[in-house]
Short mmCIF file of C-alpha atoms in Angstrom, two decimals:
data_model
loop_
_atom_site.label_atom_id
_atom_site.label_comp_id
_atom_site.label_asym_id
_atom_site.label_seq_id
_atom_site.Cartn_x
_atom_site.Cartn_y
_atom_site.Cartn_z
CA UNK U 237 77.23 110.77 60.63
CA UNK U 238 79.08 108.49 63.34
CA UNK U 239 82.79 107.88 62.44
CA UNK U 240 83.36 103.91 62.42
CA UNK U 241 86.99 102.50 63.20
CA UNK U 242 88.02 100.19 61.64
CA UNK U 243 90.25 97.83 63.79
CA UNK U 244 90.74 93.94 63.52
CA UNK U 245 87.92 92.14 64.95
CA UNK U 246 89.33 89.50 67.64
CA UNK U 247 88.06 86.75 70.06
CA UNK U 248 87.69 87.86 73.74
CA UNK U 249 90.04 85.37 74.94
CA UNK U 250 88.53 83.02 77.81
CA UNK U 251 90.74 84.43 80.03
CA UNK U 252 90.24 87.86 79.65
CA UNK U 253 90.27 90.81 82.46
CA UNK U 254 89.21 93.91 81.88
CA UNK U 255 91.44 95.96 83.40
CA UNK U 256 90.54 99.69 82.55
CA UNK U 257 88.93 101.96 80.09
CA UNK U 258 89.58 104.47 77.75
CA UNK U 259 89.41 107.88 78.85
CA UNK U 260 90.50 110.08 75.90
CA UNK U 261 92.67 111.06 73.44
CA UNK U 262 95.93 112.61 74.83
CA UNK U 263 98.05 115.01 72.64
CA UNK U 264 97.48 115.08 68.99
CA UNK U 265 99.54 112.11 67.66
CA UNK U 266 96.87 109.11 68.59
CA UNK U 267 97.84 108.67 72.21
CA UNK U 268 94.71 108.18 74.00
CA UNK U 269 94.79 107.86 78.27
CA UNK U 270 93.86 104.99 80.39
CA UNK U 271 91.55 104.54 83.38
CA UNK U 272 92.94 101.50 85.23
CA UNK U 273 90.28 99.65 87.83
CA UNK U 274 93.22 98.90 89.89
CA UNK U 275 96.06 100.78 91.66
CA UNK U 276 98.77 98.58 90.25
CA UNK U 277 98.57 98.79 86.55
CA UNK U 278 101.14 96.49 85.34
CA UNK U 279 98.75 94.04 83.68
CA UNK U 280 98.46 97.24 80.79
CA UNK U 281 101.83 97.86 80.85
CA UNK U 282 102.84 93.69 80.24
CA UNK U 283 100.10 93.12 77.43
CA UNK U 284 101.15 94.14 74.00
CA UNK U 285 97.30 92.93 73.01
CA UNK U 286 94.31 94.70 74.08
CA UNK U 287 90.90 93.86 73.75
CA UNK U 288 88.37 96.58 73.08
CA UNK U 289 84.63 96.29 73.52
CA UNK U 290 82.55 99.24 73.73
CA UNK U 291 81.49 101.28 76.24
CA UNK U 292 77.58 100.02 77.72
CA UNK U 293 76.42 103.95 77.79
CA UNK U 294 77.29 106.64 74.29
CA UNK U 295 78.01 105.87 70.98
CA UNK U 296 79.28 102.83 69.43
CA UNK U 297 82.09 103.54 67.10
CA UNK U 298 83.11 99.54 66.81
CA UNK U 299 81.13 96.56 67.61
CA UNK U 300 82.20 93.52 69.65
CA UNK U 301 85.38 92.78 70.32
CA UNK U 302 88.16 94.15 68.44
CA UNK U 303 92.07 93.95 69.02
CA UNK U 304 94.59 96.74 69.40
CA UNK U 305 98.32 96.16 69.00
CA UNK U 306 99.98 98.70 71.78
CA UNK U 307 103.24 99.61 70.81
CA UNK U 308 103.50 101.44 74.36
CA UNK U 309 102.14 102.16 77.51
CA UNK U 310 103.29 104.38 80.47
CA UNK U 311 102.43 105.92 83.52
CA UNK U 312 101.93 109.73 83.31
CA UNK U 313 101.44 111.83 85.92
CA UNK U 314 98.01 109.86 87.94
CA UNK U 315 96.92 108.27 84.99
CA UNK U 316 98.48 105.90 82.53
CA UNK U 317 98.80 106.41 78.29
CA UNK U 318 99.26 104.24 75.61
CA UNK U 319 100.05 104.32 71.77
CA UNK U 320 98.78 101.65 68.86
CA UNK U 321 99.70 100.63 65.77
CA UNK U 322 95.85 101.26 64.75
CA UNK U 323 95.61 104.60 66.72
CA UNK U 324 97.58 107.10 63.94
CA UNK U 325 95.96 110.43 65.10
CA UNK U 326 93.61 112.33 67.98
CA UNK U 327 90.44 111.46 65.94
CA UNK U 328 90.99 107.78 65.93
CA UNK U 329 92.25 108.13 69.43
CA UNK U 330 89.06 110.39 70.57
CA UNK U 331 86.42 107.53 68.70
CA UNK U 332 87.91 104.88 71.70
CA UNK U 333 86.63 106.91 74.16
CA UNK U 334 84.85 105.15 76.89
CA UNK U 335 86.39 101.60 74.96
CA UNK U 336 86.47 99.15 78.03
CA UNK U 337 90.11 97.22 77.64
CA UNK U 338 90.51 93.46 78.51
CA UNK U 339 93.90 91.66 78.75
CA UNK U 340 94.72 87.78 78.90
CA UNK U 341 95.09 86.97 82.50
CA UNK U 342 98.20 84.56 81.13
CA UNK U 343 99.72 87.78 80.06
CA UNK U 344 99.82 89.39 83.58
CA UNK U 345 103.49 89.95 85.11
CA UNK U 346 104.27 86.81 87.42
CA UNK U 347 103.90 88.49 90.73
CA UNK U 348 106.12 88.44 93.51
CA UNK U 349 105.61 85.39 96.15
CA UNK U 350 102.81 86.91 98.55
CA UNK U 351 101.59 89.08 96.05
CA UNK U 352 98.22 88.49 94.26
CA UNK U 353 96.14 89.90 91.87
CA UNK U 354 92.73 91.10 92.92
CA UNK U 355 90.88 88.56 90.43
CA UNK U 356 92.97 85.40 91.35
CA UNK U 357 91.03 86.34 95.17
CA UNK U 358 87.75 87.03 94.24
CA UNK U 359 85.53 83.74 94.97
CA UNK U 360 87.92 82.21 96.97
CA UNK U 361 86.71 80.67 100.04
CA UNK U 362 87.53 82.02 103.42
CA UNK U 363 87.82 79.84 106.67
CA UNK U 364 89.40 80.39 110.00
CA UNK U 365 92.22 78.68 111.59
CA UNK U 366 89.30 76.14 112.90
CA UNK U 367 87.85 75.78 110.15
CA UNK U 368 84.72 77.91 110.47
CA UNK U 369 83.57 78.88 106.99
CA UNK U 370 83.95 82.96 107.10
CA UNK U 371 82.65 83.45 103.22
CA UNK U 372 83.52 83.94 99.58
CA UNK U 373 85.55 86.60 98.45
CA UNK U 374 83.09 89.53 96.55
CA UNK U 375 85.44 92.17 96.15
CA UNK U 376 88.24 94.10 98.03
CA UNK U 377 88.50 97.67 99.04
CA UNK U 378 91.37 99.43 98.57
CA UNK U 379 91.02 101.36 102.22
CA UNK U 380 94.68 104.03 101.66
CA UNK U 381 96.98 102.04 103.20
CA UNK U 382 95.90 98.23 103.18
CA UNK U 383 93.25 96.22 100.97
CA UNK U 384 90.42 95.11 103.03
CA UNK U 385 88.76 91.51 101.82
CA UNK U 386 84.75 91.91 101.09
CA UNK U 387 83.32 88.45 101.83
CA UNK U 388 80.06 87.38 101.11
CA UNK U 389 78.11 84.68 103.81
CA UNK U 390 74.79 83.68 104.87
CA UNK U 391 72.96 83.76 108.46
CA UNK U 392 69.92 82.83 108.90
CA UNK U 393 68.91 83.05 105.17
CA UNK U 394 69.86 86.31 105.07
CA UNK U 395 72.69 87.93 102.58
CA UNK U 396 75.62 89.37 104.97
CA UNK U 397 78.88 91.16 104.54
CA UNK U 398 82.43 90.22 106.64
CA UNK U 399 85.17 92.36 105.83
CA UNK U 400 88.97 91.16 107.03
CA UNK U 401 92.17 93.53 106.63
CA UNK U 402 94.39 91.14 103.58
CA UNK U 403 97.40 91.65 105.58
CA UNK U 404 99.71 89.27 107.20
CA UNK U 405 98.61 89.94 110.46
CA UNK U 406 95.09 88.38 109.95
CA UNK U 407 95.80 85.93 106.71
CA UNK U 408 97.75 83.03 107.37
CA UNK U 409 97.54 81.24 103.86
CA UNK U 410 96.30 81.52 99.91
CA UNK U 411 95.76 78.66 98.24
CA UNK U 412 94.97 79.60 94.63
CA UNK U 413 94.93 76.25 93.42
CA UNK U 414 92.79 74.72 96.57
CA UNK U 415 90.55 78.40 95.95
CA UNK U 416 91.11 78.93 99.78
CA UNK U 417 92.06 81.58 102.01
CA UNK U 418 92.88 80.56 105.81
CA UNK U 419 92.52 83.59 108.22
CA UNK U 420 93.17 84.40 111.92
CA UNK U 421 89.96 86.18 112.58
CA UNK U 422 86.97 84.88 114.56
CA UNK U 423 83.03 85.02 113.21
CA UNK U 424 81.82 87.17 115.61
CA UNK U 425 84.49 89.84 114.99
#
């Protein structure tokens, strides 16, 4: 029979990221590791409040949307690990497996002034200095040693793909609030 844990069902808050998943238990005293989607991690490491929901693909040990209280999380060698108050021991630890982990966007660091988070981009609008509509942000690439914008644009009523370099050299502004990205790059680049 399927072990169930049982953890403190919560509310995915409205403005919740997931940020990373589960990828084991680690070590025999309920310390379970971390797969973050991104290469800067901090948003685990600020959050004391994780939400769970379970993985789409292997077996459920918990149903919607529960809460764990982290007591820590740090960065160990490429991966990061985390304790719980709810996590006691490597079988709890090993039924989160594959547990995808949301976070409150509110609880994110403050970054630094021309730093952004990835989802504060994506949808944003992208124009040249003209004006020329370039697309929407889809996603970005992290391409070694810059981020590459994905956008997303029509022609001709067909789906296309416009990729810009997000570095200073090519983007002049981000307006979060206006949901607008001015960049120094032509259409037919």
């Amino acid at each position: 029979m399927a072990m169930m844990l049982s953890l403190e069902s919560a509310e995915l808050p409205v403005d919740a990221i997931e940020v990373g998943r589960i990828a084991d238990a680690w070590g025999i005293k309920g310390w379970f590791k971390v797969l973050p989607h991104s290469a800067s991690p901090e948003a685990l490491f600020s959050s004391k409040r994780w939400f769970l929901q379970p993985s789409e693909r292997g077996a459920k040990t918990f149903a919607g949307t529960v809460l764990l209280k982290i007591i820590e999380a740090k960065e160990h060698s490429d991966s990061v690990v985390a304790t719980a108050q709810e996590v006691l021991d490597r079988n709890t630890a090993e039924l989160l497996k594959g547990a995808r982990i949301f976070v409150s966007r509110a609880s994110f660091p403050t970054p630094e002034a021309d730093e952004y988070y990835w989802v504060d981009l994506i949808g944003l609008d992208v124009v040249n200095r003209e004006g020329v509509a370039l697309g929407a942000v889809r996603e970005l690439l992290h391409t070694g040693p810059q981020t590459v914008l994905v956008l997303a644009y029509e022609e001709e009523g067909k789906a296309q793909e416009r990729m810009i370099p997000f570095v200073s050299a090519y983007i002049d502004t981000v307006d979060l609030a206006g949901r607008r990205i001015t960049a120094d790059w032509q259409p037919d680049y």
